Amino acid sequence: MLFTNLFNKKYENENYTKIGLKENRRSSDNICSLLNQIGSVESVSIADVKTDPCIPEVKEYESAEDIQTIKDSFIEKCGKLGIELNNSAILFRGRSFGEEHFELASNNSQNHPWKDNHYYVRDLVYGKYLMEKGVFKESFLLLEKGYYKLQNQDLTFISRSFLRKQLNDKGYRLYRSELFDFINLLPVTDNKNLLEWINETNPILEQSGYKKLEVNTGKANVFIKGLFHRQESSEWPFNMGTIHSVKGQTFDAVLLFLKKKATKNYTTLLAPEYCELDESKKRKDKEEMRLVYVACSRPKRLLWVAVPNTDGMIWKNYFGLNNGGL
């Protein structure tokens, strides 16, 4: 609430540069109503599916069989609504959930080239790769986050509130020009392996006053294209993956599975008396809830959130669904 009040105060101050974010071009009125319950900025649907009648739902599971039943019901619902499966997504907070319940191949993080505390390097490489492919919105978000993390490595993550502050402090024109000046420094990724690209990039960045990018050099002799080839499960006809894997993407329908806890039990994070005094832990808690928002903001028409049956009511209250609907 303190952040919301502070943001609103700055938004109304004519001395701050601001960009209106109230128009939602993706989701229906019903999904926007849910997002307004959990987000800091209210949005109004201007999407082509604005009047879609589907109301977001919280589904409850107790067993592995329940999870499969919910998945099957979601697929059936998509069929009834005329939603093609390649325009739907099943998401979860951690990849281990997909490995356990949907037979996703293990990500084998021991073999990836990204170093601990330098994962933003992936955002920069992936963002540049996508920009060259013409995926401008998703690439810009990745490059924006990676650019500021490169310069603020003490931060656990780069939040949207942090980026808004940068925008307010610098003004829109300077904010954009600095970012694009940086992006233009990055070499092309086409037909290059990661180690080659890093070795080409670092002298350019150092000459411009930036820190070097670090990767696990022993595991970086791989083609960039191969690193970012989207790997969903081998057989599923719909999109499946973690919340992180679909940032910036849009689907007609989303089924989000949440477990009992992430960094903490969700019941702790959602409790009215929640109070975390440790600022580092508090930032991580906010990031967990932000990821829930990200997932819920992906669909245009249909949103289901599946949670443990012991937590169903608290999630319904959080989403404003406690009276059976919005």
CSV table of C-alpha atoms in Angstrom, one decimal:
chain,number,residue,atom,x,y,z
A,1,MET,CA,0.0,0.0,0.0
A,2,LEU,CA,2.9,2.4,0.8
A,3,PHE,CA,4.4,1.8,-2.7
A,4,THR,CA,1.0,2.3,-4.3
A,5,ASN,CA,0.4,5.6,-2.5
A,6,LEU,CA,4.0,6.8,-3.4
A,7,PHE,CA,3.5,5.9,-7.0
A,8,ASN,CA,0.2,7.6,-7.2
A,9,LYS,CA,1.6,10.8,-5.6
A,10,LYS,CA,4.4,10.8,-8.2
A,11,TYR,CA,2.1,10.1,-11.0
A,12,GLU,CA,0.0,13.1,-10.2
A,13,ASN,CA,3.1,15.4,-9.9
A,14,GLU,CA,3.5,17.4,-13.1
A,15,ASN,CA,7.3,17.4,-12.6
A,16,TYR,CA,7.5,13.7,-13.3
A,17,THR,CA,7.4,12.3,-16.8
A,18,LYS,CA,4.8,9.5,-17.0
A,19,ILE,CA,3.4,7.1,-19.5
A,20,GLY,CA,-0.2,6.0,-19.1
A,21,LEU,CA,-0.5,2.2,-18.6
A,22,LYS,CA,-4.3,2.0,-18.1
A,23,GLU,CA,-5.1,0.6,-21.5
A,24,ASN,CA,-4.8,-3.2,-21.7
A,25,ARG,CA,-4.7,-4.4,-25.4
A,26,ARG,CA,-4.5,-8.1,-24.6
A,27,SER,CA,-7.0,-9.3,-22.0
A,28,SER,CA,-10.8,-9.3,-21.6
A,29,ASP,CA,-12.6,-7.2,-19.1
A,30,ASN,CA,-13.0,-10.1,-16.8
A,31,ILE,CA,-9.2,-10.8,-16.7
A,32,CYS,CA,-8.5,-7.1,-16.3
A,33,SER,CA,-10.8,-7.1,-13.3
A,34,LEU,CA,-8.7,-9.8,-11.7
A,35,LEU,CA,-5.4,-8.1,-12.6
A,36,ASN,CA,-6.7,-4.9,-11.0
A,37,GLN,CA,-7.2,-6.8,-7.7
A,38,ILE,CA,-3.6,-7.8,-7.6
A,39,GLY,CA,-1.7,-5.1,-9.4
A,40,SER,CA,-0.6,-1.6,-8.5
A,41,VAL,CA,-2.0,0.1,-11.6
A,42,GLU,CA,-5.6,-0.3,-12.8
A,43,SER,CA,-6.1,-1.2,-16.4
A,44,VAL,CA,-9.1,-1.1,-18.7
A,45,SER,CA,-9.5,-3.6,-21.6
A,46,ILE,CA,-9.5,-2.2,-25.1
A,47,ALA,CA,-8.7,-5.6,-26.5
A,48,ASP,CA,-10.6,-7.2,-29.3
A,49,VAL,CA,-11.8,-9.8,-26.8
A,50,LYS,CA,-12.9,-7.1,-24.3
A,51,THR,CA,-16.4,-8.6,-23.8
A,52,ASP,CA,-15.4,-12.2,-23.7
A,53,PRO,CA,-17.7,-13.9,-21.1
A,54,CYS,CA,-15.1,-16.3,-19.6
A,55,ILE,CA,-14.6,-15.6,-15.9
A,56,PRO,CA,-11.2,-16.5,-14.3
A,57,GLU,CA,-11.4,-19.5,-12.0
A,58,VAL,CA,-9.4,-21.0,-9.1
A,59,LYS,CA,-9.2,-24.8,-9.3
A,60,GLU,CA,-8.1,-26.9,-6.4
A,61,TYR,CA,-6.0,-30.0,-6.4
A,62,GLU,CA,-5.0,-32.6,-3.7
A,63,SER,CA,-3.3,-35.3,-5.6
A,64,ALA,CA,-1.3,-35.9,-8.8
A,65,GLU,CA,-4.5,-37.4,-10.3
A,66,ASP,CA,-6.3,-34.1,-9.6
A,67,ILE,CA,-3.6,-32.2,-11.5
A,68,GLN,CA,-4.1,-34.4,-14.6
A,69,THR,CA,-7.9,-34.0,-14.3
A,70,ILE,CA,-7.6,-30.2,-14.2
A,71,LYS,CA,-5.2,-30.3,-17.2
A,72,ASP,CA,-7.7,-32.5,-19.2
A,73,SER,CA,-10.6,-30.2,-18.2
A,74,PHE,CA,-8.6,-27.2,-19.3
A,75,ILE,CA,-8.0,-28.8,-22.7
A,76,GLU,CA,-11.6,-29.7,-23.0
A,77,LYS,CA,-12.7,-26.1,-22.1
A,78,CYS,CA,-10.3,-24.7,-24.8
A,79,GLY,CA,-12.0,-27.0,-27.3
A,80,LYS,CA,-15.5,-25.8,-26.4
A,81,LEU,CA,-14.4,-22.2,-26.8
A,82,GLY,CA,-12.7,-22.8,-30.1
A,83,ILE,CA,-9.3,-22.0,-28.7
A,84,GLU,CA,-6.5,-23.9,-30.6
A,85,LEU,CA,-4.1,-25.7,-28.3
A,86,ASN,CA,-1.1,-24.0,-29.8
A,87,ASN,CA,-2.6,-20.7,-28.5
A,88,SER,CA,-2.9,-22.0,-25.0
A,89,ALA,CA,-0.3,-22.5,-22.3
A,90,ILE,CA,0.1,-24.5,-19.1
A,91,LEU,CA,2.5,-22.7,-16.7
A,92,PHE,CA,4.1,-23.3,-13.4
A,93,ARG,CA,6.4,-21.5,-11.0
A,94,GLY,CA,9.3,-24.0,-11.1
A,95,ARG,CA,10.4,-26.4,-13.9
A,96,SER,CA,10.5,-29.3,-11.3
A,97,PHE,CA,6.7,-29.2,-11.3
A,98,GLY,CA,6.6,-29.9,-15.1
A,99,GLU,CA,9.2,-32.6,-14.7
A,100,GLU,CA,7.2,-34.3,-12.0
A,101,HIS,CA,3.7,-34.0,-13.4
A,102,PHE,CA,4.1,-33.6,-17.2
A,103,GLU,CA,7.3,-35.6,-18.0
A,104,LEU,CA,9.2,-32.5,-19.1
A,105,ALA,CA,12.8,-33.3,-19.8
A,106,SER,CA,15.2,-32.1,-17.1
A,107,ASN,CA,16.7,-28.7,-17.8
A,108,ASN,CA,20.1,-30.0,-16.5
A,109,SER,CA,21.2,-26.6,-15.2
A,110,GLN,CA,24.6,-28.0,-14.5
A,111,ASN,CA,25.3,-27.9,-18.2
A,112,HIS,CA,24.1,-24.4,-19.1
A,113,PRO,CA,26.7,-21.6,-19.6
A,114,TRP,CA,25.2,-19.0,-17.3
A,115,LYS,CA,27.1,-18.2,-14.1
A,116,ASP,CA,25.4,-17.7,-10.7
A,117,ASN,CA,24.6,-14.0,-10.1
A,118,HIS,CA,25.3,-13.2,-13.8
A,119,TYR,CA,22.1,-14.6,-15.2
A,120,TYR,CA,21.3,-11.2,-16.7
A,121,VAL,CA,23.9,-12.1,-19.4
A,122,ARG,CA,21.3,-14.6,-20.7
A,123,ASP,CA,18.7,-11.7,-20.9
A,124,LEU,CA,21.2,-9.6,-23.0
A,125,VAL,CA,22.1,-12.4,-25.4
A,126,TYR,CA,18.6,-13.7,-25.7
A,127,GLY,CA,17.2,-10.2,-26.1
A,128,LYS,CA,19.7,-9.4,-28.9
A,129,TYR,CA,18.9,-12.7,-30.6
A,130,LEU,CA,15.2,-12.1,-30.5
A,131,MET,CA,15.6,-8.5,-31.7
A,132,GLU,CA,17.4,-9.8,-34.8
A,133,LYS,CA,14.5,-12.2,-35.3
A,134,GLY,CA,12.0,-9.2,-35.2
A,135,VAL,CA,10.5,-10.1,-31.9
A,136,PHE,CA,10.7,-6.5,-30.7
A,137,LYS,CA,8.5,-6.3,-27.6
A,138,GLU,CA,10.0,-9.4,-25.8
A,139,SER,CA,13.5,-8.5,-26.9
A,140,PHE,CA,13.2,-4.9,-25.6
A,141,LEU,CA,12.0,-6.1,-22.2
A,142,LEU,CA,14.9,-8.6,-21.9
A,143,LEU,CA,17.5,-6.0,-23.0
A,144,GLU,CA,16.1,-3.4,-20.7
A,145,LYS,CA,16.3,-5.6,-17.7
A,146,GLY,CA,19.8,-6.9,-18.6
A,147,TYR,CA,21.1,-3.4,-19.2
A,148,TYR,CA,20.1,-2.2,-15.7
A,149,LYS,CA,21.2,-5.4,-14.0
A,150,LEU,CA,24.6,-5.1,-15.6
A,151,GLN,CA,25.0,-1.7,-13.9
A,152,ASN,CA,23.3,-2.7,-10.6
A,153,GLN,CA,24.6,-6.2,-9.8
A,154,ASP,CA,23.9,-5.7,-6.1
A,155,LEU,CA,20.2,-5.9,-6.8
A,156,THR,CA,18.6,-9.3,-6.6
A,157,PHE,CA,16.3,-8.5,-9.6
A,158,ILE,CA,15.3,-5.5,-11.7
A,159,SER,CA,11.7,-4.8,-10.9
A,160,ARG,CA,9.2,-2.8,-12.9
A,161,SER,CA,9.1,-0.2,-10.1
A,162,PHE,CA,12.9,0.2,-10.4
A,163,LEU,CA,12.5,0.8,-14.1
A,164,ARG,CA,9.7,3.3,-13.6
A,165,LYS,CA,12.0,5.2,-11.2
A,166,GLN,CA,14.7,5.3,-13.8
A,167,LEU,CA,12.2,6.5,-16.4
A,168,ASN,CA,10.9,9.2,-14.0
A,169,ASP,CA,14.4,10.4,-13.0
A,170,LYS,CA,15.8,10.5,-16.6
A,171,GLY,CA,12.8,11.4,-18.6
A,172,TYR,CA,11.5,9.3,-21.5
A,173,ARG,CA,13.9,10.6,-24.2
A,174,LEU,CA,17.1,10.1,-22.2
A,175,TYR,CA,15.9,6.8,-20.9
A,176,ARG,CA,15.3,5.4,-24.4
A,177,SER,CA,18.4,6.9,-26.0
A,178,GLU,CA,20.7,5.4,-23.3
A,179,LEU,CA,19.2,2.0,-23.7
A,180,PHE,CA,19.4,2.0,-27.5
A,181,ASP,CA,22.9,3.3,-27.5
A,182,PHE,CA,23.8,0.3,-25.4
A,183,ILE,CA,21.9,-2.1,-27.6
A,184,ASN,CA,23.6,-0.8,-30.6
A,185,LEU,CA,27.0,-1.7,-29.1
A,186,LEU,CA,26.1,-5.4,-29.0
A,187,PRO,CA,27.4,-7.4,-32.0
A,188,VAL,CA,25.0,-9.6,-34.0
A,189,THR,CA,24.4,-13.1,-32.8
A,190,ASP,CA,23.6,-14.8,-36.1
A,191,ASN,CA,25.7,-17.9,-36.8
A,192,LYS,CA,27.9,-17.3,-33.7
A,193,ASN,CA,28.6,-19.5,-30.7
A,194,LEU,CA,28.2,-17.9,-27.3
A,195,LEU,CA,31.9,-17.8,-26.4
A,196,GLU,CA,32.7,-16.2,-29.7
A,197,TRP,CA,30.0,-13.6,-29.1
A,198,ILE,CA,31.1,-12.9,-25.5
A,199,ASN,CA,34.8,-12.5,-26.6
A,200,GLU,CA,33.7,-10.0,-29.3
A,201,THR,CA,31.3,-8.1,-27.0
A,202,ASN,CA,33.5,-7.5,-23.9
A,203,PRO,CA,36.2,-5.3,-25.5
A,204,ILE,CA,33.4,-3.1,-26.9
A,205,LEU,CA,31.6,-2.8,-23.6
A,206,GLU,CA,34.8,-2.1,-21.6
A,207,GLN,CA,35.8,0.6,-24.1
A,208,SER,CA,32.4,2.3,-23.4
A,209,GLY,CA,32.8,2.0,-19.6
A,210,TYR,CA,30.7,-1.1,-18.9
A,211,LYS,CA,31.6,-4.2,-17.0
A,212,LYS,CA,32.5,-7.4,-18.8
A,213,LEU,CA,29.9,-10.1,-19.3
A,214,GLU,CA,30.7,-13.4,-17.6
A,215,VAL,CA,29.7,-16.9,-18.5
A,216,ASN,CA,31.0,-20.4,-17.8
A,217,THR,CA,33.6,-20.5,-20.6
A,218,GLY,CA,33.9,-24.2,-20.5
A,219,LYS,CA,30.2,-24.6,-21.4
A,220,ALA,CA,29.9,-21.6,-23.7
A,221,ASN,CA,31.1,-23.2,-26.9
A,222,VAL,CA,27.6,-23.6,-28.2
A,223,PHE,CA,25.7,-21.9,-30.9
A,224,ILE,CA,23.4,-19.1,-29.6
A,225,LYS,CA,20.6,-20.3,-31.9
A,226,GLY,CA,20.7,-23.7,-30.2
A,227,LEU,CA,20.7,-22.2,-26.7
A,228,PHE,CA,17.4,-20.4,-27.4
A,229,HIS,CA,15.5,-22.9,-29.5
A,230,ARG,CA,12.2,-23.1,-27.6
A,231,GLN,CA,12.0,-26.5,-25.9
A,232,GLU,CA,8.5,-27.3,-24.7
A,233,SER,CA,7.7,-30.9,-23.7
A,234,SER,CA,8.3,-33.4,-26.6
A,235,GLU,CA,4.7,-34.5,-27.1
A,236,TRP,CA,2.3,-31.9,-25.7
A,237,PRO,CA,0.3,-30.0,-28.4
A,238,PHE,CA,0.1,-26.8,-26.3
A,239,ASN,CA,2.8,-24.5,-24.8
A,240,MET,CA,4.2,-25.6,-21.5
A,241,GLY,CA,6.8,-24.1,-19.3
A,242,THR,CA,7.7,-21.9,-16.4
A,243,ILE,CA,6.4,-18.4,-15.9
A,244,HIS,CA,9.8,-17.0,-16.7
A,245,SER,CA,9.7,-18.8,-20.1
A,246,VAL,CA,6.7,-16.9,-21.4
A,247,LYS,CA,7.4,-13.3,-20.3
A,248,GLY,CA,6.2,-11.0,-23.1
A,249,GLN,CA,4.1,-13.6,-24.8
A,250,THR,CA,0.3,-13.7,-25.3
A,251,PHE,CA,-2.0,-16.7,-25.3
A,252,ASP,CA,-5.8,-17.1,-25.7
A,253,ALA,CA,-5.9,-19.4,-22.6
A,254,VAL,CA,-3.6,-20.0,-19.6
A,255,LEU,CA,-3.7,-22.6,-16.9
A,256,LEU,CA,-1.3,-21.7,-14.1
A,257,PHE,CA,-0.3,-24.3,-11.5
A,258,LEU,CA,1.0,-23.0,-8.1
A,259,LYS,CA,2.4,-25.1,-5.3
A,260,LYS,CA,2.1,-24.6,-1.6
A,261,LYS,CA,5.1,-22.4,-1.4
A,262,ALA,CA,7.8,-20.6,-3.4
A,263,THR,CA,10.3,-18.8,-1.2
A,264,LYS,CA,7.6,-18.9,1.5
A,265,ASN,CA,4.2,-20.4,1.8
A,266,TYR,CA,1.8,-18.4,-0.3
A,267,THR,CA,-0.6,-18.3,2.6
A,268,THR,CA,2.1,-16.3,4.5
A,269,LEU,CA,2.6,-13.9,1.6
A,270,LEU,CA,-1.2,-13.4,1.1
A,271,ALA,CA,-2.1,-13.0,4.8
A,272,PRO,CA,-3.5,-9.6,5.9
A,273,GLU,CA,-0.9,-9.5,8.7
A,274,TYR,CA,2.1,-10.2,6.4
A,275,CYS,CA,5.0,-8.2,7.6
A,276,GLU,CA,8.6,-8.9,6.5
A,277,LEU,CA,11.2,-6.6,8.1
A,278,ASP,CA,14.2,-7.9,6.2
A,279,GLU,CA,14.3,-5.8,3.0
A,280,SER,CA,16.1,-8.4,1.0
A,281,LYS,CA,13.5,-11.1,1.9
A,282,LYS,CA,10.8,-8.6,1.3
A,283,ARG,CA,12.0,-7.9,-2.2
A,284,LYS,CA,12.1,-11.6,-2.9
A,285,ASP,CA,8.5,-12.0,-1.6
A,286,LYS,CA,7.4,-9.2,-3.9
A,287,GLU,CA,9.1,-10.9,-6.8
A,288,GLU,CA,7.2,-14.1,-6.2
A,289,MET,CA,3.9,-12.2,-6.3
A,290,ARG,CA,4.9,-10.3,-9.3
A,291,LEU,CA,5.5,-13.6,-11.1
A,292,VAL,CA,1.9,-14.6,-10.3
A,293,TYR,CA,0.8,-11.3,-11.9
A,294,VAL,CA,2.9,-11.9,-15.0
A,295,ALA,CA,1.4,-15.4,-15.5
A,296,CYS,CA,-2.2,-14.1,-15.0
A,297,SER,CA,-1.6,-11.3,-17.5
A,298,ARG,CA,-0.6,-13.6,-20.4
A,299,PRO,CA,-4.1,-14.8,-21.5
A,300,LYS,CA,-6.6,-13.0,-23.7
A,301,ARG,CA,-9.8,-15.0,-22.9
A,302,LEU,CA,-9.4,-17.9,-20.4
A,303,LEU,CA,-7.5,-18.0,-17.1
A,304,TRP,CA,-7.5,-20.8,-14.6
A,305,VAL,CA,-5.2,-20.9,-11.6
A,306,ALA,CA,-4.8,-24.3,-9.9
A,307,VAL,CA,-3.7,-24.4,-6.3
A,308,PRO,CA,-3.5,-26.9,-3.4
A,309,ASN,CA,-7.0,-27.5,-2.0
A,310,THR,CA,-5.9,-26.1,1.4
A,311,ASP,CA,-5.2,-22.7,-0.1
A,312,GLY,CA,-8.1,-22.4,-2.4
A,313,MET,CA,-10.1,-19.8,-0.4
A,314,ILE,CA,-7.2,-17.5,0.3
A,315,TRP,CA,-6.4,-17.4,-3.4
A,316,LYS,CA,-10.0,-16.7,-4.3
A,317,ASN,CA,-10.0,-13.9,-1.8
A,318,TYR,CA,-6.8,-12.5,-3.3
A,319,PHE,CA,-8.2,-12.6,-6.8
A,320,GLY,CA,-11.5,-11.2,-5.8
A,321,LEU,CA,-13.3,-14.4,-6.7
A,322,ASN,CA,-14.5,-15.3,-3.2
A,323,ASN,CA,-18.2,-14.6,-4.2
A,324,GLY,CA,-18.1,-17.0,-7.1
A,325,GLY,CA,-16.9,-14.5,-9.7
A,326,LEU,CA,-15.8,-11.0,-10.5
